[in-house]
Short mmCIF file of C-alpha atoms and ligand atoms in Angstrom, two decimals:
data_model
loop_
_atom_site.label_atom_id
_atom_site.label_comp_id
_atom_site.label_asym_id
_atom_site.label_seq_id
_atom_site.Cartn_x
_atom_site.Cartn_y
_atom_site.Cartn_z
CA UNK A 1429 0.00 0.00 0.00
CA UNK A 1430 1.44 3.39 -0.96
CA UNK A 1431 0.19 6.67 0.53
CA UNK A 1432 1.43 9.87 -1.11
CA UNK A 1433 1.30 12.94 1.13
CA UNK A 1434 1.97 13.21 4.86
CA UNK A 1435 -0.68 15.79 5.79
CA UNK A 1436 -3.56 14.83 8.07
CA UNK A 1437 -5.45 13.06 5.26
CA UNK A 1438 -2.50 10.84 4.31
CA UNK A 1439 -1.58 10.18 7.93
CA UNK A 1440 -5.17 9.23 8.82
CA UNK A 1441 -5.39 6.88 5.82
CA UNK A 1442 -1.94 5.43 6.55
CA UNK A 1443 -2.56 4.81 10.24
CA UNK A 1444 -5.99 3.26 9.55
CA UNK A 1445 -4.69 0.94 6.84
CA UNK A 1446 -1.68 -0.08 8.96
CA UNK A 1447 -4.13 -0.93 11.74
CA UNK A 1448 -6.11 -3.03 9.24
CA UNK A 1449 -2.99 -5.09 8.58
CA UNK A 1450 -1.62 -3.47 5.40
CA UNK A 1451 2.06 -2.70 5.00
CA UNK A 1452 1.91 1.05 4.43
CA UNK A 1453 4.65 3.01 2.70
CA UNK A 1454 4.01 6.74 3.05
CA UNK A 1455 5.95 9.26 0.94
CA UNK A 1456 6.02 12.96 1.86
CA UNK A 1457 7.84 15.55 -0.19
CA UNK A 1458 8.77 17.85 2.70
CA UNK A 1459 11.21 17.10 5.55
CA UNK A 1460 8.37 16.99 8.10
CA UNK A 1461 4.85 15.61 8.51
CA UNK A 1462 1.57 17.48 8.99
CA UNK A 1463 1.16 19.27 5.65
CA UNK A 1464 -0.61 22.58 6.17
CA UNK A 1465 -1.25 21.77 9.85
CA UNK A 1466 2.40 21.74 10.84
CA UNK A 1467 5.12 23.88 12.44
CA UNK A 1468 8.74 24.64 11.72
CA UNK A 1469 11.72 26.38 13.24
CA UNK A 1470 12.65 29.96 12.34
CA UNK A 1471 16.33 30.90 11.85
CA UNK A 1472 16.26 32.42 15.37
CA UNK A 1473 15.23 29.03 16.82
CA UNK A 1474 11.56 29.82 17.52
CA UNK A 1475 9.06 27.07 16.77
CA UNK A 1476 6.15 28.59 14.86
CA UNK A 1477 2.99 26.93 13.61
CA UNK A 1478 2.32 27.38 9.93
CA UNK A 1479 -0.69 29.05 11.48
CA UNK A 1480 -2.60 28.53 14.69
CA UNK A 1481 -4.91 25.53 14.26
CA UNK A 1482 -7.90 24.85 16.48
CA UNK A 1483 -10.45 22.07 16.65
CA UNK A 1484 -13.96 21.94 18.12
CA UNK A 1485 -15.76 19.42 20.28
CA UNK A 1486 -17.86 18.37 17.28
CA UNK A 1487 -14.76 17.24 15.32
CA UNK A 1488 -15.16 13.59 16.27
CA UNK A 1489 -12.85 12.07 13.65
CA UNK A 1490 -9.92 14.35 14.43
CA UNK A 1491 -10.42 13.52 18.08
CA UNK A 1492 -10.39 9.80 17.24
CA UNK A 1493 -7.23 10.24 15.14
CA UNK A 1494 -5.38 12.10 17.93
CA UNK A 1495 -6.36 9.25 20.28
CA UNK A 1496 -5.09 6.56 17.88
CA UNK A 1497 -1.68 8.26 17.56
CA UNK A 1498 -1.31 9.19 21.23
CA UNK A 1499 -1.67 12.96 20.69
CA UNK A 1500 -4.88 13.59 22.66
CA UNK A 1501 -2.95 14.82 25.69
CA UNK A 1502 -1.38 17.55 23.55
CA UNK A 1503 -4.75 19.23 22.90
CA UNK A 1504 -6.28 21.39 25.62
CA UNK A 1505 -10.04 22.03 25.50
CA UNK A 1506 -11.55 25.32 26.63
CA UNK A 1507 -15.17 25.79 27.73
CA UNK A 1508 -15.16 29.57 27.47
CA UNK A 1509 -14.80 31.74 24.35
CA UNK A 1510 -13.91 35.42 24.79
CA UNK A 1511 -15.10 38.18 22.41
CA UNK A 1512 -13.42 41.55 22.96
CA UNK A 1513 -15.11 44.70 21.62
CA UNK A 1514 -13.15 47.90 20.78
CA UNK A 1515 -14.73 49.61 23.81
CA UNK A 1516 -12.86 47.10 26.00
CA UNK A 1517 -15.92 45.03 26.89
CA UNK A 1518 -15.12 41.33 26.99
CA UNK A 1519 -18.08 39.04 26.25
CA UNK A 1520 -17.86 35.45 27.40
CA UNK A 1521 -19.64 32.59 25.67
CA UNK A 1522 -19.91 29.36 27.63
CA UNK A 1523 -22.40 26.60 28.30
CA UNK A 1524 -24.52 27.14 31.40
CA UNK A 1525 -26.64 24.70 33.37
CA UNK A 1526 -29.52 24.51 30.87
CA UNK A 1527 -29.59 21.49 28.55
CA UNK A 1528 -29.05 21.76 24.76
CA UNK A 1529 -30.20 23.68 22.79
CA UNK A 1530 -30.53 26.30 25.57
CA UNK A 1531 -27.06 25.75 27.07
CA UNK A 1532 -25.73 29.04 25.60
CA UNK A 1533 -28.85 31.08 26.41
CA UNK A 1534 -27.38 32.65 29.57
CA UNK A 1535 -24.13 33.91 28.08
CA UNK A 1536 -25.84 34.88 24.83
CA UNK A 1537 -28.36 36.94 26.80
CA UNK A 1538 -25.57 38.85 28.54
CA UNK A 1539 -23.48 39.38 25.38
CA UNK A 1540 -23.16 43.16 25.79
CA UNK A 1541 -21.83 43.85 22.28
CA UNK A 1542 -25.12 42.79 20.68
CA UNK A 1543 -28.33 44.84 20.97
CA UNK A 1544 -31.68 43.29 21.93
CA UNK A 1545 -32.77 43.50 18.28
CA UNK A 1546 -29.58 41.73 17.17
CA UNK A 1547 -30.21 38.96 19.70
CA UNK A 1548 -33.86 38.60 18.72
CA UNK A 1549 -32.96 38.18 15.06
CA UNK A 1550 -30.24 35.61 15.92
CA UNK A 1551 -32.67 33.68 18.13
CA UNK A 1552 -35.19 33.53 15.27
CA UNK A 1553 -32.59 32.14 12.85
CA UNK A 1554 -31.42 29.59 15.44
CA UNK A 1555 -35.01 28.45 15.90
CA UNK A 1556 -35.25 27.89 12.16
CA UNK A 1557 -32.05 25.79 12.19
CA UNK A 1558 -33.43 23.81 15.13
CA UNK A 1559 -36.82 23.20 13.55
CA UNK A 1560 -35.14 21.80 10.43
CA UNK A 1561 -32.36 19.93 12.26
CA UNK A 1562 -29.73 21.95 10.42
CA UNK A 1563 -31.27 21.37 6.98
CA UNK A 1564 -33.51 24.33 6.18
CA UNK A 1565 -35.39 23.75 2.89
CA UNK A 1566 -33.77 26.67 1.01
CA UNK A 1567 -30.20 25.38 1.43
CA UNK A 1568 -30.25 23.56 -1.90
CA UNK A 1569 -32.04 26.24 -3.92
CA UNK A 1570 -30.22 26.99 -7.21
CA UNK A 1571 -27.61 24.36 -6.32
CA UNK A 1572 -26.75 26.20 -3.09
CA UNK A 1573 -27.30 29.73 -1.77
CA UNK A 1574 -24.70 31.88 -0.03
CA UNK A 1575 -24.74 32.41 3.73
CA UNK A 1576 -25.36 36.15 3.45
CA UNK A 1577 -28.50 35.49 1.39
CA UNK A 1578 -29.63 32.88 3.96
CA UNK A 1579 -29.17 35.45 6.75
CA UNK A 1580 -30.96 38.21 4.83
CA UNK A 1581 -33.94 35.94 4.25
CA UNK A 1582 -34.12 35.58 8.02
CA UNK A 1583 -34.04 39.33 8.64
CA UNK A 1584 -30.71 39.43 10.43
CA UNK A 1585 -29.67 42.88 11.67
CA UNK A 1586 -26.40 44.51 10.63
CA UNK A 1587 -25.04 44.07 14.16
CA UNK A 1588 -25.99 40.38 14.25
CA UNK A 1589 -24.23 39.75 10.94
CA UNK A 1590 -21.09 41.76 11.73
CA UNK A 1591 -20.62 40.82 15.38
CA UNK A 1592 -21.96 37.30 15.47
CA UNK A 1593 -22.45 35.34 12.23
CA UNK A 1594 -19.42 36.74 10.41
CA UNK A 1595 -17.16 36.45 13.45
CA UNK A 1596 -17.89 32.75 13.90
CA UNK A 1597 -18.17 31.69 10.28
CA UNK A 1598 -15.27 33.49 8.58
CA UNK A 1599 -12.83 31.83 10.96
CA UNK A 1600 -14.59 28.45 10.87
CA UNK A 1601 -14.92 28.34 7.06
CA UNK A 1602 -12.18 30.69 5.82
CA UNK A 1603 -14.49 32.59 3.52
CA UNK A 1604 -16.68 35.71 3.48
CA UNK A 1605 -20.41 35.21 4.01
CA UNK A 1606 -21.31 36.20 0.45
CA UNK A 1607 -18.99 33.49 -0.91
CA UNK A 1608 -19.87 30.69 1.54
CA UNK A 1609 -22.37 27.95 0.81
CA UNK A 1610 -25.06 28.38 3.49
CA UNK A 1611 -25.09 24.60 3.95
CA UNK A 1612 -21.65 24.77 5.62
CA UNK A 1613 -22.58 27.82 7.71
CA UNK A 1614 -25.82 26.33 9.03
CA UNK A 1615 -24.03 23.05 9.75
CA UNK A 1616 -21.48 24.84 11.98
CA UNK A 1617 -24.27 26.20 14.18
CA UNK A 1618 -26.23 22.96 14.24
CA UNK A 1619 -23.25 20.74 15.11
CA UNK A 1620 -21.17 23.08 17.26
CA UNK A 1621 -23.75 25.22 19.05
CA UNK A 1622 -27.19 23.58 19.06
CA UNK A 1623 -27.30 19.78 18.86
CA UNK A 1624 -24.87 19.04 21.66
CA UNK A 1625 -23.76 21.10 24.64
CA UNK A 1626 -20.05 20.27 24.17
CA UNK A 1627 -19.79 20.68 20.37
CA UNK A 1628 -18.53 24.29 20.69
CA UNK A 1629 -15.62 23.52 23.08
CA UNK A 1630 -12.41 24.73 21.49
CA UNK A 1631 -9.37 22.45 21.40
CA UNK A 1632 -5.99 24.15 21.04
CA UNK A 1633 -2.68 22.29 20.69
CA UNK A 1634 -0.30 22.98 23.60
CA UNK A 1635 2.75 21.96 21.55
CA UNK A 1636 4.02 23.12 18.15
CA UNK A 1637 1.86 21.38 15.53
CA UNK A 1638 4.62 19.12 14.13
CA UNK A 1639 4.90 17.47 17.57
CA UNK A 1640 1.39 16.05 17.19
CA UNK A 1641 2.51 13.57 14.54
CA UNK A 1642 5.34 11.71 16.30
CA UNK A 1643 2.95 8.82 16.97
CA UNK A 1644 1.88 8.47 13.30
CA UNK A 1645 5.30 7.45 12.05
CA UNK A 1646 5.75 5.15 15.06
CA UNK A 1647 2.34 3.52 14.48
CA UNK A 1648 2.95 2.88 10.77
CA UNK A 1649 6.48 1.54 11.42
CA UNK A 1650 5.37 -0.60 14.36
CA UNK A 1651 3.10 -2.45 11.95
CA UNK A 1652 5.85 -3.07 9.41
CA UNK A 1653 5.43 0.00 7.21
CA UNK A 1654 7.70 2.97 6.51
CA UNK A 1655 7.46 6.75 6.33
CA UNK A 1656 9.85 8.42 3.91
CA UNK A 1657 10.38 12.20 4.04
CA UNK A 1658 11.88 14.38 1.28
CA UNK A 1659 10.32 11.98 -1.24
CA UNK A 1660 8.21 13.88 -3.79
CA UNK A 1661 6.31 11.70 -6.26
CA UNK A 1662 7.04 13.14 -9.72
CA UNK A 1663 5.09 10.88 -12.04
CA UNK A 1664 2.62 8.03 -12.37
CA UNK A 1665 3.03 4.85 -14.36
CA UNK A 1666 0.02 3.39 -16.17
CA UNK A 1667 -0.39 0.11 -17.95
CA UNK A 1668 -3.59 -0.21 -20.01
CA UNK A 1669 -5.30 2.53 -17.97
CA UNK A 1670 -4.33 0.75 -14.77
CA UNK A 1671 -2.09 2.51 -12.23
CA UNK A 1672 1.01 0.34 -11.80
CA UNK A 1673 3.55 2.56 -10.05
CA UNK A 1674 4.79 5.97 -8.92
CA UNK A 1675 8.07 7.61 -9.96
CA UNK A 1676 10.48 9.59 -7.80
CA UNK A 1677 13.17 12.21 -8.57
CA UNK A 1678 16.00 9.81 -9.33
CA UNK A 1679 13.80 7.80 -11.73
CA UNK A 1680 13.21 5.17 -9.03
CA UNK A 1681 9.80 3.50 -9.20
CA UNK A 1682 7.68 1.91 -6.49
CA UNK A 1683 4.58 -0.18 -6.97
CA UNK A 1684 1.82 -1.43 -4.67
CA UNK A 1685 -1.58 -3.10 -4.58
CA UNK A 1686 -3.28 0.26 -3.95
CA UNK A 1687 -2.33 3.96 -3.95
CA UNK A 1688 -3.89 6.71 -1.87
CA UNK A 1689 -3.08 10.17 -3.23
CA UNK A 1690 -3.43 12.51 -0.24
CA UNK A 1691 -1.95 15.60 -1.85
CA UNK A 1692 -3.56 18.97 -2.63
CA UNK A 1693 -5.90 18.91 -5.65
CA UNK A 1694 -3.62 21.27 -7.56
CA UNK A 1695 -0.65 18.90 -7.08
CA UNK A 1696 -2.78 15.92 -8.15
CA UNK A 1697 -3.97 17.74 -11.28
CA UNK A 1698 -0.32 18.21 -12.29
CA UNK A 1699 0.49 14.52 -11.81
CA UNK A 1700 -2.53 13.06 -13.60
CA UNK A 1701 -2.21 12.43 -17.32
CA UNK A 1702 -4.64 14.47 -19.49
CA UNK A 1703 -6.19 11.27 -20.84
CA UNK A 1704 -7.20 10.17 -17.34
CA UNK A 1705 -8.69 13.57 -16.49
CA UNK A 1706 -10.88 13.24 -19.58
CA UNK A 1707 -12.08 9.71 -18.92
CA UNK A 1708 -12.39 9.84 -15.11
CA UNK A 1709 -15.22 12.37 -14.81
CA UNK A 1710 -14.76 12.91 -11.08
CA UNK A 1711 -11.23 14.19 -11.76
CA UNK A 1712 -12.08 16.51 -14.61
CA UNK A 1713 -13.26 19.41 -12.44
CA UNK A 1714 -10.38 19.85 -10.00
CA UNK A 1715 -9.59 23.26 -11.49
CA UNK A 1716 -13.07 24.49 -10.46
CA UNK A 1717 -12.06 24.48 -6.77
CA UNK A 1718 -10.96 28.01 -5.81
CA UNK A 1719 -8.51 28.99 -3.06
CA UNK A 1720 -9.08 31.09 0.01
CA UNK A 1721 -6.25 32.75 2.00
CA UNK A 1722 -5.33 32.90 5.71
CA UNK A 1723 -2.72 35.23 7.20
CA UNK A 1724 -0.92 34.51 10.46
CA UNK A 1725 0.97 37.25 12.32
CA UNK A 1726 3.45 36.32 15.05
CA UNK A 1727 4.47 38.90 17.67
CA UNK A 1728 7.09 38.52 20.40
CA UNK A 1729 6.82 41.19 23.13
CA UNK A 1730 9.32 41.99 25.86
CA UNK A 1731 6.66 41.62 28.55
CA UNK A 1732 3.31 40.01 29.28
CA UNK A 1733 0.53 41.92 27.50
CA UNK A 1734 -2.41 39.49 27.62
CA UNK A 1735 -3.76 37.13 30.27
CA UNK A 1736 -6.49 35.19 28.40
CA UNK A 1737 -5.47 32.01 26.49
CA UNK A 1738 -7.09 33.47 23.36
CA UNK A 1739 -9.40 36.28 22.32
CA UNK A 1740 -11.72 36.98 19.42
CA UNK A 1741 -11.62 40.65 18.44
CA UNK A 1742 -14.79 42.36 17.22
CA UNK A 1743 -14.83 45.08 14.50
CA UNK A 1744 -11.15 44.65 13.55
CA UNK A 1745 -9.15 43.10 10.71
CA UNK A 1746 -7.44 40.87 13.28
CA UNK A 1747 -9.88 38.08 14.12
CA UNK A 1748 -8.17 35.93 16.75
CA UNK A 1749 -5.26 36.44 19.13
CA UNK A 1750 -3.69 33.35 20.69
CA UNK A 1751 -1.51 33.60 23.76
CA UNK A 1752 1.08 31.04 22.66
CA UNK A 1753 3.27 31.51 25.75
CA UNK A 1754 0.36 30.60 28.02
CA UNK A 1755 -0.81 27.74 25.79
CA UNK A 1756 2.66 26.18 25.64
CA UNK A 1757 3.31 26.76 29.35
CA UNK A 1758 1.57 23.58 30.51
CA UNK A 1759 3.53 21.36 28.18
CA UNK A 1760 6.85 22.92 29.24
CA UNK A 1761 5.96 22.34 32.84
CA UNK A 1762 5.11 18.70 32.08
CA UNK A 1763 8.24 17.86 30.16
CA UNK A 1764 11.81 18.81 29.64
CA UNK A 1765 11.18 18.91 25.91
CA UNK A 1766 13.26 22.03 25.42
CA UNK A 1767 12.83 21.72 21.69
CA UNK A 1768 9.25 22.96 22.21
CA UNK A 1769 10.29 25.85 24.28
CA UNK A 1770 12.88 28.20 22.96
CA UNK A 1771 12.19 31.87 23.12
CA UNK A 1772 8.44 31.38 22.61
CA UNK A 1773 8.17 30.75 26.34
CA UNK A 1774 10.52 33.40 27.57
CA UNK A 1775 9.29 34.02 31.13
CA UNK A 1776 9.89 37.77 30.76
CA UNK A 1777 8.14 38.22 27.46
CA UNK A 1778 5.14 36.92 25.58
CA UNK A 1779 4.55 35.30 22.20
CA UNK A 1780 1.17 36.01 20.55
CA UNK A 1781 -0.20 34.63 17.30
CA UNK A 1782 -2.88 36.52 15.38
CA UNK A 1783 -5.09 34.94 12.72
CA UNK A 1784 -6.97 36.57 9.85
CA UNK A 1785 -9.06 34.16 7.74
CA UNK A 1786 -10.30 34.99 4.23
CA UNK A 1787 -7.53 37.61 4.26
CA UNK A 1788 -7.95 38.65 0.61
CA UNK A 1789 -7.31 42.32 1.46
CA UNK A 1790 -3.93 41.54 3.03
CA UNK A 1791 -2.51 39.58 0.09
CA UNK A 1792 -1.26 42.74 -1.66
CA UNK A 1793 -0.03 44.42 1.53
CA UNK A 1794 3.63 44.32 2.51
CA UNK A 1795 4.81 42.47 5.60
CA UNK A 1796 5.45 45.81 7.37
CA UNK A 1797 2.00 47.17 6.50
CA UNK A 1798 0.37 44.07 8.00
CA UNK A 1799 2.51 44.30 11.14
CA UNK A 1800 1.64 47.99 11.59
CA UNK A 1801 -2.07 47.33 11.05
CA UNK A 1802 -2.26 44.43 13.52
CA UNK A 1803 -0.04 46.11 16.10
CA UNK A 1804 -2.29 49.20 15.98
CA UNK A 1805 -5.36 47.02 16.59
CA UNK A 1806 -3.64 45.18 19.44
CA UNK A 1807 -2.79 48.50 21.12
CA UNK A 1808 -6.51 49.29 21.24
CA UNK A 1809 -7.53 45.81 22.35
CA UNK A 1810 -4.76 45.20 24.91
CA UNK A 1811 -3.66 48.42 26.67
CA UNK A 1812 -0.43 46.75 27.93
CA UNK A 1813 0.81 46.56 24.31
CA UNK A 1814 1.10 50.37 24.25
CA UNK A 1815 3.96 50.23 26.76
CA UNK A 1816 5.54 47.02 25.51
CA UNK A 1817 8.46 46.63 23.14
CA UNK A 1818 7.86 44.50 20.04
CA UNK A 1819 10.98 42.33 19.96
CA UNK A 1820 10.27 40.42 16.79
CA UNK A 1821 7.45 39.90 14.26
CA UNK A 1822 6.75 37.46 11.45
CA UNK A 1823 3.95 37.34 8.89
CA UNK A 1824 2.96 34.12 7.13
CA UNK A 1825 0.56 34.59 4.21
CA UNK A 1826 -1.03 31.39 2.91
CA UNK A 1827 -2.71 32.41 -0.35
CA UNK A 1828 -4.09 28.89 -0.89
CA UNK A 1829 -4.84 28.00 2.72
CA UNK A 1830 -8.09 26.14 1.99
CA UNK A 1831 -10.47 25.59 -0.89
CA UNK A 1832 -13.19 28.20 -0.94
CA UNK A 1833 -16.51 26.74 0.35
CA UNK A 1834 -18.49 28.66 -2.26
CA UNK A 1835 -22.10 27.78 -3.04
CA UNK A 1836 -22.37 24.47 -4.87
CA UNK A 1837 -18.68 23.59 -4.39
CA UNK A 1838 -19.51 20.01 -3.37
CA UNK A 1839 -20.31 19.08 -6.96
CA UNK A 1840 -16.61 19.45 -7.87
CA UNK A 1841 -15.29 17.31 -4.99
CA UNK A 1842 -14.50 13.72 -6.03
CA UNK A 1843 -15.17 10.66 -3.87
CA UNK A 1844 -12.23 8.79 -2.34
CA UNK A 1845 -12.77 5.72 -4.55
CA UNK A 1846 -12.20 6.37 -8.26
CA UNK A 1847 -13.09 4.19 -11.21
CA UNK A 1848 -9.38 3.74 -11.98
CA UNK A 1849 -8.18 0.44 -10.55
CA UNK A 1850 -5.95 0.89 -7.45
CA UNK A 1851 -6.29 4.72 -7.43
CA UNK A 1852 -7.80 6.25 -4.27
CA UNK A 1853 -7.95 9.86 -3.11
CA UNK A 1854 -7.80 11.67 0.22
CA UNK A 1855 -7.54 15.32 1.18
CA UNK A 1856 -9.76 17.97 2.74
CA UNK A 1857 -10.91 18.86 -0.80
CA UNK A 1858 -12.40 15.42 -1.54
CA UNK A 1859 -16.08 14.65 -0.88
CA UNK A 1860 -16.46 14.60 2.90
CA UNK A 1861 -19.46 16.90 3.37
CA UNK A 1862 -17.16 19.03 5.55
CA UNK A 1863 -15.35 22.26 4.70
CA UNK A 1864 -11.53 22.38 4.48
CA UNK A 1865 -10.59 21.60 8.06
CA UNK A 1866 -8.43 19.13 9.94
CA UNK A 1867 -11.63 17.19 10.67
CA UNK A 1868 -12.43 17.12 6.95
CA UNK A 1869 -8.90 15.91 6.15
CA UNK A 1870 -9.06 13.06 8.69
CA UNK A 1871 -12.55 12.08 7.49
CA UNK A 1872 -11.20 11.88 3.93
CA UNK A 1873 -8.32 9.68 5.09
CA UNK A 1874 -10.66 7.32 6.93
CA UNK A 1875 -13.01 7.22 3.94
CA UNK A 1876 -10.08 6.42 1.62
CA UNK A 1877 -8.98 3.59 3.94
CA UNK A 1878 -12.53 2.24 3.97
CA UNK A 1879 -12.64 2.40 0.15
CA UNK A 1880 -9.34 0.48 -0.14
CA UNK A 1881 -10.59 -2.21 2.23
CA UNK A 1882 -13.95 -2.46 0.45
CA UNK A 1883 -12.20 -2.93 -2.89
CA UNK A 1884 -10.01 -5.63 -1.33
CA UNK A 1885 -13.09 -7.47 -0.07
CA UNK A 1886 -12.27 -6.85 3.61
CA UNK A 1887 -14.59 -3.98 4.55
CA UNK A 1888 -14.04 -2.18 7.81
CA UNK A 1889 -15.35 1.07 9.29
CA UNK A 1890 -13.15 3.90 10.52
CA UNK A 1891 -15.41 6.94 10.13
CA UNK A 1892 -16.73 8.10 13.49
CA UNK A 1893 -20.33 9.29 13.94
CA UNK A 1894 -21.12 12.93 14.75
CA UNK A 1895 -21.49 13.87 18.41
CA UNK A 1896 -24.78 12.42 19.60
CA UNK A 1897 -27.40 15.10 20.33
CA UNK A 1898 -27.92 15.69 24.05
CA UNK A 1899 -30.33 17.56 26.34
CA UNK A 1900 -33.77 18.39 24.92
CA UNK A 1901 -32.49 17.79 21.39
CA UNK A 1902 -31.85 14.13 22.20
CA UNK A 1903 -35.34 13.82 23.70
CA UNK A 1904 -36.91 15.62 20.75
CA UNK A 1905 -35.11 13.71 18.02
CA UNK A 1906 -35.06 10.37 19.80
CA UNK A 1907 -34.28 7.51 17.48
CA UNK A 1908 -35.10 9.46 14.33
CA UNK A 1909 -31.68 11.16 14.50
CA UNK A 1910 -29.80 7.86 14.10
CA UNK A 1911 -31.88 7.04 11.09
CA UNK A 1912 -31.37 10.45 9.48
C1 FAD B 1496 -3.06 29.01 7.60
C2 FAD B 1496 -4.02 27.88 7.84
C3 FAD B 1496 -4.81 27.86 9.00
C4 FAD B 1496 -5.71 26.81 9.20
N1 FAD B 1496 -6.43 26.76 10.36
C5 FAD B 1496 -7.20 25.67 10.61
C6 FAD B 1496 -7.84 25.51 11.86
O1 FAD B 1496 -7.71 26.33 12.78
N2 FAD B 1496 -8.61 24.40 12.06
C7 FAD B 1496 -8.78 23.46 11.08
O2 FAD B 1496 -9.47 22.46 11.32
N3 FAD B 1496 -8.17 23.59 9.88
C8 FAD B 1496 -7.39 24.65 9.62
N4 FAD B 1496 -6.75 24.77 8.42
C9 FAD B 1496 -7.02 23.76 7.37
C10 FAD B 1496 -6.19 22.50 7.60
O3 FAD B 1496 -4.84 22.83 7.79
C11 FAD B 1496 -6.31 21.62 6.36
O4 FAD B 1496 -7.68 21.43 6.06
C12 FAD B 1496 -5.69 20.24 6.56
O5 FAD B 1496 -4.47 20.32 7.23
C13 FAD B 1496 -5.50 19.62 5.17
O6 FAD B 1496 -4.87 18.37 5.29
P1 FAD B 1496 -4.59 17.51 3.98
O7 FAD B 1496 -3.86 16.30 4.41
O8 FAD B 1496 -5.85 17.34 3.24
O9 FAD B 1496 -3.66 18.40 3.03
P2 FAD B 1496 -2.17 18.97 3.29
O10 FAD B 1496 -2.01 19.34 4.72
O11 FAD B 1496 -1.98 20.02 2.26
O12 FAD B 1496 -1.25 17.70 2.99
C14 FAD B 1496 -0.81 17.35 1.70
C15 FAD B 1496 0.61 16.81 1.81
O13 FAD B 1496 1.01 16.31 0.54
C16 FAD B 1496 2.39 16.64 0.35
N5 FAD B 1496 2.65 16.54 -1.09
C17 FAD B 1496 2.22 17.37 -2.07
N6 FAD B 1496 2.66 16.93 -3.28
C18 FAD B 1496 3.39 15.81 -3.04
C19 FAD B 1496 4.10 14.90 -3.88
N7 FAD B 1496 4.12 15.08 -5.21
N8 FAD B 1496 4.73 13.87 -3.31
C20 FAD B 1496 4.70 13.68 -1.97
N9 FAD B 1496 4.05 14.51 -1.12
C21 FAD B 1496 3.39 15.56 -1.66
C22 FAD B 1496 2.47 18.04 0.94
O14 FAD B 1496 3.82 18.39 1.22
C23 FAD B 1496 1.61 17.89 2.20
O15 FAD B 1496 2.36 17.46 3.31
C24 FAD B 1496 -5.85 25.81 8.20
C25 FAD B 1496 -5.05 25.83 7.06
C26 FAD B 1496 -4.14 26.84 6.88
C27 FAD B 1496 -3.26 26.82 5.67
#
């Protein structure tokens, strides 16, 4: 079995197939695993994530994957989300004592940055999502409507859109509301905020991202497989329309009983021969998937400027601020793994990471312009920044961070099994029903593993079910939810 690509999709497929008894050989072109969800070391020795990555309680497959590879302990879950307004008011969102779907009612009611009218309009839209179990009838109109249109149809106020819907969805889906398929947006609220009282809990890695994957290599090797880094696949070998091997830089070829291509769709499109793209219909539309950018800004200050583990900023270009020093602190205390530490945990100073999703407007800006913009916003949000010295700053622009979840995008996403013998696909861009997320990538890897095993006549299930509804939702839906 050959897996090409060592991002989350390839790792999930590789680990699952190794567990099913296959000898897995995984080839990754870069010197480290994790793909887009990874970290690396700057020339100064600081470990930086490609960008801050977070998960949610409703991401059941990612959770399962972390458990399988022994990384669960490196994710810390938070029950409270903090939204900071420019006037300095910090709104907390957390589950209270009421059962789902009313668990957020208390903190939502006291969310000072929303007016009563804003809240009323949000409550009406939530009721609509509830009544239709996350599948309102207009979601599939014209092959998919955009989220902004869905919100307008439900009379959402300007404040509700700007300070609630946009804040949650642009970071969850990496796209603006007028370019997001409402199906994905509604699903976020159904799965993370309504159906289950723990779906919204935010999981943040307490180690640099690359450290999450140590167990993947070990797991594949323990079962007789191998993981080879710095091994880009450069070509495919076909015999009578049947995939018979992959080619590497030095002309070396490797063959296997099955191949899972877990590489970005753009990389796959370059590898596939034109003839195959024309005959294999599911692969003929890869160029229809558009990209959406994310920008990460890393600041190192000479002193502590923030006490919360993370903050969401309202009415600013900067969307999230993560207190990396505080997040990493627990893992430093637990281990002597100095490689994690470095200057990011300097006890005198503080390392913050800022995230801006769907950052189209920043793509043309220079590094210095972005630093000035974000630093200005931080000075308003965190008064201590005004006195602090910025020791170092880095900007990482990912122009193709995720595929854009635009209306109707699912029709371009191929299934993991193809009609070409031995050729299987994985990647957040394949048909998972999820947007481009770590959860989507792991789902695709599990689905690819299931497809390989089905084709081999040894079916097995890896895909995990969604979080079961709880509270009143469980009582209301009863058994009908399982059947849905
Ligand atoms: C800046 C940023 C922030 C994000 N934030 C979040 C977040 O907070 N939460 C979340 O859930 N998701 C987030 N995501 C999305 C998440 O990172 C991706 O959805 C997920 O990591 C995709 O995994 P993948 O395995 O499908 O693809 P990738 O991670 O792209 O993996 C593909 C792998 O294939 C390798 N490869 C490519 N070509 C070849 C070749 N020819 N031969 C061998 N190997 C090859 C690549 O090097 C790469 O390692 C973010 C993404 C970015 C970029």
